[in-house]
């Protein structure tokens, strides 16, 4: 999170508080891309596979080794666990495709789901409606015996294969972590959503900053914008001077 200014952290947090997860992902992405120092053109994010977006969000917003507060309850004893996870290391590379899938006489050319797809599909529909809309966009061409088949008329077995192919192209939709309970030794795996993870990291930074602003403003009478303009080093210096 070192690239973000304190003021930006608070602005993003405030802007995303009441938003849906999809809108938050977009908000975080736009800011992450605007902050990048490399030469990639900013307007290509529509073509990014979702996993590439997730990787960019984790790189931009999550510290190298983030501790997730009480991310999970032990299924055996119910203890709440704080988990330290290197989220960036969990993110696999994604491939945009396209790839060709042959199943039951059908030949389907399919590409990974992109940021543009997620922006284009209507929000708030059923999971089935979402799947159909994404299928419509990600199936580049489908044929049976050489003749064209519309994506919505593909048999369930073919759709299933397409979905597993989409997962293989872009395996980062969910971060799978294996957890061990410190209290009872139970081991299980938990799935973490990268957007939720990035948002949680931003939120905990924002809450810490807000507390610092409150403490310094009350003690010294400084204005919020002046406190946020301080370097982290000097902020901590003045805070530590207040400690008894
Ligand atoms: Zn336990």
Tab-separated table of C-alpha atoms and ligand atoms in Angstrom:
chain	number	residue	atom	x	y	z
A	1	UNK	CA	0.000	0.000	0.000
A	2	UNK	CA	3.077	2.224	0.069
A	3	UNK	CA	2.246	3.872	-3.283
A	4	UNK	CA	-1.012	5.314	-1.963
A	5	UNK	CA	-1.066	8.658	-0.210
A	6	UNK	CA	-2.926	8.759	3.127
A	7	UNK	CA	-5.478	11.144	1.622
A	8	UNK	CA	-6.157	8.711	-1.236
A	9	UNK	CA	-6.607	5.804	1.187
A	10	UNK	CA	-9.307	7.720	3.065
A	11	UNK	CA	-10.965	8.975	-0.136
A	12	UNK	CA	-11.138	5.483	-1.655
A	13	UNK	CA	-12.477	4.029	1.554
A	14	UNK	CA	-15.203	6.655	1.800
A	15	UNK	CA	-16.096	6.299	-1.876
A	16	UNK	CA	-16.358	2.506	-1.698
A	17	UNK	CA	-18.092	2.107	1.653
A	18	UNK	CA	-21.649	1.805	0.370
A	19	UNK	CA	-20.747	0.169	-2.951
A	20	UNK	CA	-21.350	-3.340	-4.248
A	21	UNK	CA	-18.317	-5.660	-4.485
A	22	UNK	CA	-18.268	-5.189	-8.284
A	23	UNK	CA	-18.308	-1.387	-7.998
A	24	UNK	CA	-15.591	-1.550	-5.328
A	25	UNK	CA	-13.416	-3.710	-7.559
A	26	UNK	CA	-13.773	-1.139	-10.327
A	27	UNK	CA	-13.062	1.775	-8.004
A	28	UNK	CA	-9.918	0.103	-6.650
A	29	UNK	CA	-8.797	-0.915	-10.127
A	30	UNK	CA	-9.186	2.551	-11.648
A	31	UNK	CA	-7.104	4.053	-8.845
A	32	UNK	CA	-4.470	1.293	-9.014
A	33	UNK	CA	-4.066	1.713	-12.774
A	34	UNK	CA	-3.915	5.510	-12.525
A	35	UNK	CA	-1.087	5.155	-9.973
A	36	UNK	CA	1.059	2.782	-12.009
A	37	UNK	CA	4.482	3.910	-13.023
A	38	UNK	CA	4.943	1.543	-15.980
A	39	UNK	CA	4.155	2.261	-19.615
A	40	UNK	CA	1.196	-0.038	-20.182
A	41	UNK	CA	-1.682	1.940	-21.643
A	42	UNK	CA	-4.460	2.466	-19.109
A	43	UNK	CA	-7.290	1.775	-21.520
A	44	UNK	CA	-6.473	-1.931	-21.919
A	45	UNK	CA	-7.953	-2.941	-18.545
A	46	UNK	CA	-11.220	-3.908	-20.265
A	47	UNK	CA	-9.290	-6.755	-21.910
A	48	UNK	CA	-7.616	-7.972	-18.737
A	49	UNK	CA	-8.637	-11.417	-17.547
A	50	UNK	CA	-10.299	-11.116	-14.132
A	51	UNK	CA	-7.263	-12.804	-12.572
A	52	UNK	CA	-4.975	-10.082	-13.936
A	53	UNK	CA	-7.248	-7.518	-12.296
A	54	UNK	CA	-7.096	-9.436	-9.006
A	55	UNK	CA	-3.314	-9.617	-9.151
A	56	UNK	CA	-3.093	-5.851	-9.777
A	57	UNK	CA	-5.425	-5.173	-6.825
A	58	UNK	CA	-3.453	-7.387	-4.454
A	59	UNK	CA	-0.120	-5.917	-5.563
A	60	UNK	CA	-1.394	-2.406	-5.156
A	61	UNK	CA	-3.408	-2.635	-1.952
A	62	UNK	CA	-2.077	-5.537	0.095
A	63	UNK	CA	1.135	-5.534	2.053
A	64	UNK	CA	3.505	-8.375	1.166
A	65	UNK	CA	2.322	-10.459	4.067
A	66	UNK	CA	-1.093	-9.342	5.188
A	67	UNK	CA	-2.661	-10.524	8.404
A	68	UNK	CA	-6.339	-11.126	7.995
A	69	UNK	CA	-8.222	-10.465	11.197
A	70	UNK	CA	-10.510	-13.244	12.327
A	71	UNK	CA	-10.918	-14.378	8.776
A	72	UNK	CA	-12.280	-17.754	9.722
A	73	UNK	CA	-13.789	-19.732	12.567
A	74	UNK	CA	-12.401	-23.194	13.258
A	75	UNK	CA	-15.027	-25.726	12.137
A	76	UNK	CA	-14.061	-28.043	15.013
A	77	UNK	CA	-13.803	-25.784	18.076
A	78	UNK	CA	-15.169	-22.449	16.855
A	79	UNK	CA	-12.043	-20.383	17.655
A	80	UNK	CA	-11.670	-17.231	15.534
A	81	UNK	CA	-8.388	-17.208	13.653
A	82	UNK	CA	-6.208	-14.320	12.548
A	83	UNK	CA	-4.385	-15.562	9.504
A	84	UNK	CA	-1.180	-14.273	7.940
A	85	UNK	CA	-1.321	-14.802	4.202
A	86	UNK	CA	0.986	-13.756	1.413
A	87	UNK	CA	-1.890	-13.019	-0.915
A	88	UNK	CA	0.303	-12.088	-3.851
A	89	UNK	CA	2.053	-15.465	-3.752
A	90	UNK	CA	-1.325	-17.187	-3.964
A	91	UNK	CA	-2.221	-15.536	-7.226
A	92	UNK	CA	-1.473	-17.765	-10.209
A	93	UNK	CA	-0.803	-16.385	-13.684
A	94	UNK	CA	-3.840	-16.091	-15.928
A	95	UNK	CA	-3.999	-16.545	-19.652
A	96	UNK	CA	-6.431	-14.631	-21.856
A	97	UNK	CA	-6.806	-17.551	-24.300
A	98	UNK	CA	-8.480	-18.292	-26.627
A	99	UNK	CA	-8.313	-22.076	-26.419
A	100	UNK	CA	-10.225	-24.768	-28.292
A	101	UNK	CA	-12.260	-27.364	-26.394
A	102	UNK	CA	-13.496	-30.573	-28.043
A	103	UNK	CA	-16.308	-32.384	-26.238
A	104	UNK	CA	-19.095	-34.712	-27.477
A	105	UNK	CA	-18.589	-33.704	-31.091
A	106	UNK	CA	-18.715	-30.013	-30.217
A	107	UNK	CA	-15.756	-27.769	-30.957
A	108	UNK	CA	-15.769	-24.598	-28.877
A	109	UNK	CA	-13.295	-21.708	-28.954
A	110	UNK	CA	-13.369	-19.897	-25.620
A	111	UNK	CA	-11.482	-17.004	-24.015
A	112	UNK	CA	-11.043	-15.909	-20.387
A	113	UNK	CA	-13.604	-13.667	-18.660
A	114	UNK	CA	-12.341	-10.076	-18.715
A	115	UNK	CA	-12.887	-6.894	-16.730
A	116	UNK	CA	-14.919	-5.620	-19.694
A	117	UNK	CA	-17.212	-8.671	-19.464
A	118	UNK	CA	-17.889	-8.033	-15.788
A	119	UNK	CA	-18.667	-4.392	-16.529
A	120	UNK	CA	-21.008	-5.337	-19.365
A	121	UNK	CA	-23.126	-8.027	-17.715
A	122	UNK	CA	-26.174	-6.769	-15.828
A	123	UNK	CA	-25.723	-6.651	-12.050
A	124	UNK	CA	-28.136	-8.249	-9.635
A	125	UNK	CA	-29.257	-11.174	-11.803
A	126	UNK	CA	-29.400	-14.839	-10.795
A	127	UNK	CA	-26.202	-16.928	-10.957
A	128	UNK	CA	-27.672	-18.709	-13.999
A	129	UNK	CA	-28.375	-15.436	-15.809
A	130	UNK	CA	-24.833	-14.259	-15.057
A	131	UNK	CA	-23.380	-17.527	-16.328
A	132	UNK	CA	-25.409	-17.338	-19.553
A	133	UNK	CA	-24.375	-13.733	-20.149
A	134	UNK	CA	-20.688	-14.554	-19.628
A	135	UNK	CA	-20.963	-17.651	-21.817
A	136	UNK	CA	-22.435	-15.523	-24.577
A	137	UNK	CA	-19.395	-13.232	-24.410
A	138	UNK	CA	-16.594	-15.744	-23.779
A	139	UNK	CA	-17.537	-18.364	-26.356
A	140	UNK	CA	-15.777	-17.042	-29.440
A	141	UNK	CA	-17.188	-19.777	-31.712
A	142	UNK	CA	-19.048	-23.050	-31.145
A	143	UNK	CA	-19.696	-25.672	-33.821
A	144	UNK	CA	-21.206	-29.169	-34.014
A	145	UNK	CA	-20.292	-31.204	-37.089
A	146	UNK	CA	-19.039	-28.017	-38.692
A	147	UNK	CA	-22.222	-25.987	-38.225
A	148	UNK	CA	-22.462	-23.031	-35.892
A	149	UNK	CA	-24.227	-23.488	-32.498
A	150	UNK	CA	-25.381	-20.460	-30.442
A	151	UNK	CA	-23.848	-20.533	-26.924
A	152	UNK	CA	-27.279	-20.726	-25.242
A	153	UNK	CA	-28.022	-23.970	-27.082
A	154	UNK	CA	-24.927	-25.871	-25.977
A	155	UNK	CA	-25.689	-29.046	-23.972
A	156	UNK	CA	-24.952	-29.035	-20.199
A	157	UNK	CA	-21.920	-31.340	-20.533
A	158	UNK	CA	-20.305	-28.918	-22.977
A	159	UNK	CA	-21.110	-25.922	-20.775
A	160	UNK	CA	-19.535	-27.743	-17.843
A	161	UNK	CA	-16.334	-28.304	-19.805
A	162	UNK	CA	-16.304	-24.648	-20.888
A	163	UNK	CA	-16.607	-23.570	-17.259
A	164	UNK	CA	-13.713	-25.764	-16.151
A	165	UNK	CA	-11.658	-24.426	-19.076
A	166	UNK	CA	-12.416	-20.860	-17.966
A	167	UNK	CA	-11.179	-21.810	-14.478
A	168	UNK	CA	-7.960	-23.216	-15.935
A	169	UNK	CA	-7.349	-20.116	-18.066
A	170	UNK	CA	-7.879	-17.840	-15.107
A	171	UNK	CA	-7.370	-19.792	-11.877
A	172	UNK	CA	-7.216	-16.797	-9.560
A	173	UNK	CA	-10.873	-16.101	-9.014
A	174	UNK	CA	-10.538	-17.436	-5.493
A	175	UNK	CA	-7.528	-17.794	-3.231
A	176	UNK	CA	-7.421	-21.183	-1.561
A	177	UNK	CA	-5.590	-21.244	1.770
A	178	UNK	CA	-4.997	-24.170	4.123
A	179	UNK	CA	-5.507	-23.174	7.747
A	180	UNK	CA	-4.527	-24.854	11.012
A	181	UNK	CA	-6.314	-24.046	14.264
A	182	UNK	CA	-3.855	-23.108	17.009
A	183	UNK	CA	-6.252	-24.233	19.706
A	184	UNK	CA	-7.207	-27.710	18.559
A	185	UNK	CA	-4.966	-28.517	15.576
A	186	UNK	CA	-7.834	-28.889	13.089
A	187	UNK	CA	-6.771	-28.338	9.442
A	188	UNK	CA	-9.123	-27.162	6.707
A	189	UNK	CA	-9.078	-24.973	3.629
A	190	UNK	CA	-10.790	-21.644	3.189
A	191	UNK	CA	-11.509	-19.659	0.033
A	192	UNK	CA	-10.744	-15.955	-0.009
A	193	UNK	CA	-12.057	-13.497	-2.543
A	194	UNK	CA	-9.176	-11.261	-3.800
A	195	UNK	CA	-11.386	-8.166	-4.098
A	196	UNK	CA	-12.616	-8.616	-0.524
A	197	UNK	CA	-9.032	-9.139	0.573
A	198	UNK	CA	-7.804	-5.936	-1.146
A	199	UNK	CA	-10.744	-3.984	0.257
A	200	UNK	CA	-10.082	-5.314	3.786
A	201	UNK	CA	-6.436	-4.198	3.533
A	202	UNK	CA	-7.492	-0.713	2.371
A	203	UNK	CA	-10.115	-0.498	5.103
A	204	UNK	CA	-7.728	-1.402	7.907
A	205	UNK	CA	-5.235	1.225	6.661
A	206	UNK	CA	-8.001	3.808	6.504
A	207	UNK	CA	-9.184	3.035	10.043
A	208	UNK	CA	-5.642	3.347	11.397
A	209	UNK	CA	-5.205	6.682	9.595
A	210	UNK	CA	-8.512	7.996	10.889
A	211	UNK	CA	-7.468	7.127	14.442
A	212	UNK	CA	-4.101	8.859	13.942
A	213	UNK	CA	-5.815	11.984	12.592
A	214	UNK	CA	-8.173	12.016	15.549
A	215	UNK	CA	-5.348	11.627	18.084
A	216	UNK	CA	-3.082	14.254	16.516
A	217	UNK	CA	-5.874	16.746	15.857
A	218	UNK	CA	-7.045	16.534	19.444
A	219	UNK	CA	-3.549	16.819	20.903
A	220	UNK	CA	-2.091	19.534	18.681
A	221	UNK	CA	-5.084	21.187	17.041
A	222	UNK	CA	-3.772	20.410	13.550
A	223	UNK	CA	-6.090	20.222	10.528
A	224	UNK	CA	-6.866	16.881	8.878
A	225	UNK	CA	-5.201	17.832	5.580
A	226	UNK	CA	-1.987	18.864	7.365
A	227	UNK	CA	-1.857	15.611	9.313
A	228	UNK	CA	-2.452	13.546	6.157
A	229	UNK	CA	0.336	15.439	4.415
A	230	UNK	CA	2.876	14.252	7.012
A	231	UNK	CA	5.140	11.350	6.108
A	232	UNK	CA	4.353	8.091	7.927
A	233	UNK	CA	7.632	8.504	9.800
A	234	UNK	CA	6.776	11.937	11.152
A	235	UNK	CA	3.197	10.938	11.926
A	236	UNK	CA	4.506	8.084	14.078
A	237	UNK	CA	7.087	10.359	15.657
A	238	UNK	CA	4.443	12.847	16.842
A	239	UNK	CA	2.159	10.026	17.958
A	240	UNK	CA	4.907	8.414	19.999
A	241	UNK	CA	5.640	11.769	21.638
A	242	UNK	CA	2.097	11.651	23.027
A	243	UNK	CA	2.561	8.283	24.672
A	244	UNK	CA	2.984	8.451	28.450
B	1	LIG	ZN1	-10.020	-25.434	16.538
